[in-house]
PDB file of C-alpha atoms in Angstrom:
ATOM      1  CA  MET A   1     -34.200 164.272 122.649  1.00  0.00           C
ATOM      2  CA  ASN A   2     -32.119 163.758 125.752  1.00  0.00           C
ATOM      3  CA  VAL A   3     -28.684 162.327 125.398  1.00  0.00           C
ATOM      4  CA  THR A   4     -26.624 161.551 128.282  1.00  0.00           C
ATOM      5  CA  ARG A   5     -22.856 161.780 127.769  1.00  0.00           C
ATOM      6  CA  THR A   6     -20.360 159.784 129.542  1.00  0.00           C
ATOM      7  CA  PRO A   7     -17.092 161.817 129.997  1.00  0.00           C
ATOM      8  CA  LEU A   8     -14.071 160.016 128.500  1.00  0.00           C
ATOM      9  CA  ARG A   9     -11.471 158.741 130.985  1.00  0.00           C
ATOM     10  CA  PRO A  10      -7.688 159.351 130.098  1.00  0.00           C
ATOM     11  CA  ARG A  11      -5.860 156.197 129.704  1.00  0.00           C
ATOM     12  CA  ARG A  12      -3.419 155.444 132.374  1.00  0.00           C
ATOM     13  CA  ALA A  13       0.149 154.891 131.500  1.00  0.00           C
ATOM     14  CA  THR A  14       1.360 151.417 132.695  1.00  0.00           C
ATOM     15  CA  ARG A  15       4.656 150.016 132.189  1.00  0.00           C
ATOM     16  CA  ARG A  16       2.812 147.114 130.166  1.00  0.00           C
ATOM     17  CA  GLY A  17       1.376 149.853 128.083  1.00  0.00           C
ATOM     18  CA  ARG A  18       4.634 151.509 127.145  1.00  0.00           C
ATOM     19  CA  ALA A  19       6.338 148.422 125.594  1.00  0.00           C
ATOM     20  CA  PRO A  20       3.928 148.083 122.822  1.00  0.00           C
ATOM     21  CA  ALA A  21       4.132 151.786 122.161  1.00  0.00           C
ATOM     22  CA  ALA A  22       8.025 151.490 121.807  1.00  0.00           C
ATOM     23  CA  LEU A  23       7.709 148.386 119.644  1.00  0.00           C
ATOM     24  CA  GLY A  24       5.188 150.300 117.389  1.00  0.00           C
ATOM     25  CA  ALA A  25       7.651 153.198 117.142  1.00  0.00           C
ATOM     26  CA  ALA A  26      10.527 150.845 116.324  1.00  0.00           C
ATOM     27  CA  LEU A  27       8.501 149.263 113.710  1.00  0.00           C
ATOM     28  CA  ALA A  28       7.394 152.396 112.064  1.00  0.00           C
ATOM     29  CA  LEU A  29      10.967 153.507 111.575  1.00  0.00           C
ATOM     30  CA  ALA A  30      11.499 150.228 110.074  1.00  0.00           C
ATOM     31  CA  VAL A  31       8.602 150.101 107.625  1.00  0.00           C
ATOM     32  CA  PRO A  32       9.609 153.161 105.574  1.00  0.00           C
ATOM     33  CA  THR A  33      13.090 151.720 104.820  1.00  0.00           C
ATOM     34  CA  ALA A  34      11.253 148.590 103.146  1.00  0.00           C
ATOM     35  CA  LEU A  35       8.731 150.788 101.355  1.00  0.00           C
ATOM     36  CA  THR A  36      11.497 152.951  99.844  1.00  0.00           C
ATOM     37  CA  THR A  37      13.207 150.030  98.184  1.00  0.00           C
ATOM     38  CA  THR A  38       9.831 148.792  96.909  1.00  0.00           C
ATOM     39  CA  SER A  39       8.956 152.381  95.547  1.00  0.00           C
ATOM     40  CA  THR A  40      12.403 152.656  93.874  1.00  0.00           C
ATOM     41  CA  ALA A  41      11.999 149.485  92.126  1.00  0.00           C
ATOM     42  CA  SER A  42       8.486 150.584  90.828  1.00  0.00           C
ATOM     43  CA  ALA A  43      10.037 153.867  89.572  1.00  0.00           C
ATOM     44  CA  ALA A  44      12.663 152.085  87.759  1.00  0.00           C
ATOM     45  CA  GLU A  45      10.124 149.925  86.061  1.00  0.00           C
ATOM     46  CA  ALA A  46       8.065 153.212  85.054  1.00  0.00           C
ATOM     47  CA  ARG A  47      11.094 154.822  83.446  1.00  0.00           C
ATOM     48  CA  ALA A  48      11.513 151.876  81.021  1.00  0.00           C
ATOM     49  CA  THR A  49      11.145 152.700  77.345  1.00  0.00           C
ATOM     50  CA  ALA A  50       7.591 152.090  76.219  1.00  0.00           C
ATOM     51  CA  SER A  51       7.101 150.282  72.995  1.00  0.00           C
ATOM     52  CA  CYS A  52       5.532 152.096  70.033  1.00  0.00           C
ATOM     53  CA  SER A  53       2.244 150.127  69.061  1.00  0.00           C
ATOM     54  CA  PRO A  54       1.502 149.353  65.307  1.00  0.00           C
ATOM     55  CA  GLY A  55      -0.374 152.305  63.756  1.00  0.00           C
ATOM     56  CA  TYR A  56       1.325 154.981  65.727  1.00  0.00           C
ATOM     57  CA  VAL A  57       4.042 157.424  65.307  1.00  0.00           C
ATOM     58  CA  CYS A  58       6.067 157.886  68.561  1.00  0.00           C
ATOM     59  CA  ILE A  59       8.662 160.303  69.708  1.00  0.00           C
ATOM     60  CA  TYR A  60      11.140 159.522  72.508  1.00  0.00           C
ATOM     61  CA  ARG A  61      13.618 161.522  74.387  1.00  0.00           C
ATOM     62  CA  GLY A  62      17.072 160.605  73.377  1.00  0.00           C
ATOM     63  CA  ASP A  63      18.421 157.517  71.159  1.00  0.00           C
ATOM     64  CA  ILE A  64      16.175 154.616  72.040  1.00  0.00           C
ATOM     65  CA  PHE A  65      18.795 152.307  70.349  1.00  0.00           C
ATOM     66  CA  ASP A  66      21.640 153.090  72.820  1.00  0.00           C
ATOM     67  CA  GLY A  67      20.635 150.141  75.041  1.00  0.00           C
ATOM     68  CA  SER A  68      19.565 152.420  77.850  1.00  0.00           C
ATOM     69  CA  PRO A  69      15.756 151.481  79.174  1.00  0.00           C
ATOM     70  CA  ASN A  70      15.257 155.210  80.252  1.00  0.00           C
ATOM     71  CA  HIS A  71      13.767 156.877  77.213  1.00  0.00           C
ATOM     72  CA  PRO A  72      10.324 158.310  77.868  1.00  0.00           C
ATOM     73  CA  MET A  73       7.762 158.567  75.026  1.00  0.00           C
ATOM     74  CA  VAL A  74       6.826 162.241  74.804  1.00  0.00           C
ATOM     75  CA  TYR A  75       4.355 162.000  71.956  1.00  0.00           C
ATOM     76  CA  SER A  76       2.456 159.594  69.999  1.00  0.00           C
ATOM     77  CA  PHE A  77       0.158 160.110  66.934  1.00  0.00           C
ATOM     78  CA  TYR A  78      -2.391 157.839  65.559  1.00  0.00           C
ATOM     79  CA  ARG A  79      -4.249 159.660  62.774  1.00  0.00           C
ATOM     80  CA  TYR A  80      -3.302 161.419  59.716  1.00  0.00           C
ATOM     81  CA  GLY A  81      -2.943 165.265  60.317  1.00  0.00           C
ATOM     82  CA  THR A  82      -0.908 167.941  61.648  1.00  0.00           C
ATOM     83  CA  TYR A  83      -0.054 168.103  65.371  1.00  0.00           C
ATOM     84  CA  ASN A  84       1.756 171.085  67.198  1.00  0.00           C
ATOM     85  CA  VAL A  85       4.554 170.053  69.631  1.00  0.00           C
ATOM     86  CA  ALA A  86       6.381 171.980  72.264  1.00  0.00           C
ATOM     87  CA  ASN A  87       9.492 171.756  74.127  1.00  0.00           C
ATOM     88  CA  LEU A  88      11.487 169.292  72.026  1.00  0.00           C
ATOM     89  CA  VAL A  89      14.823 170.535  72.715  1.00  0.00           C
ATOM     90  CA  GLY A  90      17.755 168.294  71.968  1.00  0.00           C
ATOM     91  CA  ASP A  91      17.983 164.763  70.598  1.00  0.00           C
ATOM     92  CA  TYR A  92      15.051 162.654  70.014  1.00  0.00           C
ATOM     93  CA  THR A  93      14.064 159.459  68.368  1.00  0.00           C
ATOM     94  CA  VAL A  94      11.096 159.283  65.912  1.00  0.00           C
ATOM     95  CA  LYS A  95       9.580 155.902  65.199  1.00  0.00           C
ATOM     96  CA  ASN A  96       7.113 155.463  62.416  1.00  0.00           C
ATOM     97  CA  CYS A  97       5.009 152.335  63.129  1.00  0.00           C
ATOM     98  CA  GLN A  98       2.082 153.385  60.901  1.00  0.00           C
ATOM     99  CA  THR A  99       0.647 150.883  58.504  1.00  0.00           C
ATOM    100  CA  GLY A 100      -0.151 151.362  54.847  1.00  0.00           C
ATOM    101  CA  GLY A 101       2.738 153.423  53.750  1.00  0.00           C
ATOM    102  CA  ALA A 102       2.229 156.482  56.023  1.00  0.00           C
ATOM    103  CA  LYS A 103       4.993 158.866  56.287  1.00  0.00           C
ATOM    104  CA  VAL A 104       5.780 161.626  59.005  1.00  0.00           C
ATOM    105  CA  GLN A 105       7.606 164.838  58.917  1.00  0.00           C
ATOM    106  CA  GLY A 106       8.808 167.674  61.240  1.00  0.00           C
ATOM    107  CA  ARG A 107       7.889 171.284  60.299  1.00  0.00           C
ATOM    108  CA  THR A 108       9.593 174.293  61.606  1.00  0.00           C
ATOM    109  CA  GLY A 109       6.449 176.398  62.117  1.00  0.00           C
ATOM    110  CA  TYR A 110       3.139 175.661  63.941  1.00  0.00           C
ATOM    111  CA  ASN A 111       0.159 174.140  62.163  1.00  0.00           C
ATOM    112  CA  GLY A 112       2.275 172.417  59.456  1.00  0.00           C
ATOM    113  CA  THR A 113       3.755 175.711  58.357  1.00  0.00           C
ATOM    114  CA  GLY A 114       7.498 176.597  57.760  1.00  0.00           C
ATOM    115  CA  SER A 115      10.051 174.410  56.146  1.00  0.00           C
ATOM    116  CA  VAL A 116      10.641 170.586  56.473  1.00  0.00           C
ATOM    117  CA  ALA A 117      12.994 170.015  59.371  1.00  0.00           C
ATOM    118  CA  TRP A 118      13.160 166.184  58.768  1.00  0.00           C
ATOM    119  CA  ASP A 119      11.187 163.616  56.985  1.00  0.00           C
ATOM    120  CA  LEU A 120      10.767 159.911  57.980  1.00  0.00           C
ATOM    121  CA  THR A 121       9.223 157.927  54.928  1.00  0.00           C
ATOM    122  CA  VAL A 122      10.139 154.559  56.318  1.00  0.00           C
ATOM    123  CA  ASN A 123       7.280 153.030  58.233  1.00  0.00           C
ATOM    124  CA  ASN A 124       9.125 150.308  59.961  1.00  0.00           C
ATOM    125  CA  CYS A 125       8.847 149.808  63.667  1.00  0.00           C
ATOM    126  CA  SER A 126      12.333 148.219  64.114  1.00  0.00           C
ATOM    127  CA  THR A 127      14.161 151.405  62.910  1.00  0.00           C
ATOM    128  CA  GLY A 128      13.732 155.236  63.527  1.00  0.00           C
ATOM    129  CA  LEU A 129      15.180 158.482  62.980  1.00  0.00           C
ATOM    130  CA  TRP A 130      17.414 159.989  65.699  1.00  0.00           C
ATOM    131  CA  THR A 131      18.047 163.563  65.364  1.00  0.00           C
ATOM    132  CA  SER A 132      17.802 167.032  67.098  1.00  0.00           C
ATOM    133  CA  LEU A 133      14.208 168.172  67.207  1.00  0.00           C
ATOM    134  CA  THR A 134      14.927 171.562  68.494  1.00  0.00           C
ATOM    135  CA  SER A 135      13.531 173.500  65.327  1.00  0.00           C
ATOM    136  CA  THR A 136      10.482 171.177  65.320  1.00  0.00           C
ATOM    137  CA  ASN A 137       7.199 172.932  66.251  1.00  0.00           C
ATOM    138  CA  SER A 138       4.755 170.694  64.403  1.00  0.00           C
ATOM    139  CA  VAL A 139       4.550 167.071  63.043  1.00  0.00           C
ATOM    140  CA  ARG A 140       2.608 165.959  60.124  1.00  0.00           C
ATOM    141  CA  VAL A 141       1.460 162.455  59.606  1.00  0.00           C
ATOM    142  CA  TYR A 142       0.482 161.844  55.915  1.00  0.00           C
ATOM    143  CA  PRO A 143      -0.372 159.095  53.376  1.00  0.00           C
TER     144      PRO A 143
END
């Protein structure tokens, strides 16, 4: 198959051609400022404390009842069982939104072993337990 190729010609710079380029450069500098403001607002919304849905046990960093909206949910559990957790250093809030009288406790060892570090027998989504979870290595959700 024979294909004829036409060589590309370089564009000639004209005075009229430079003005749109300068305008485009000026707009390129202005646009990121507007986008930065928008993305900062989106990031603030993403940091809002997520609600704990009915039927779940949720662990949040910090005291979620202090009025600040910046407490990320770090764990949520739905089913009965024992769950290993990691890197829970400092104060956290545990909310038990389970239904049917379920309870939750923190254990010092992995796989539910060790002693009970904390026990939350109230399953009421409007309250929670705010405590240091530094010694917690597993969480047990039980009937």
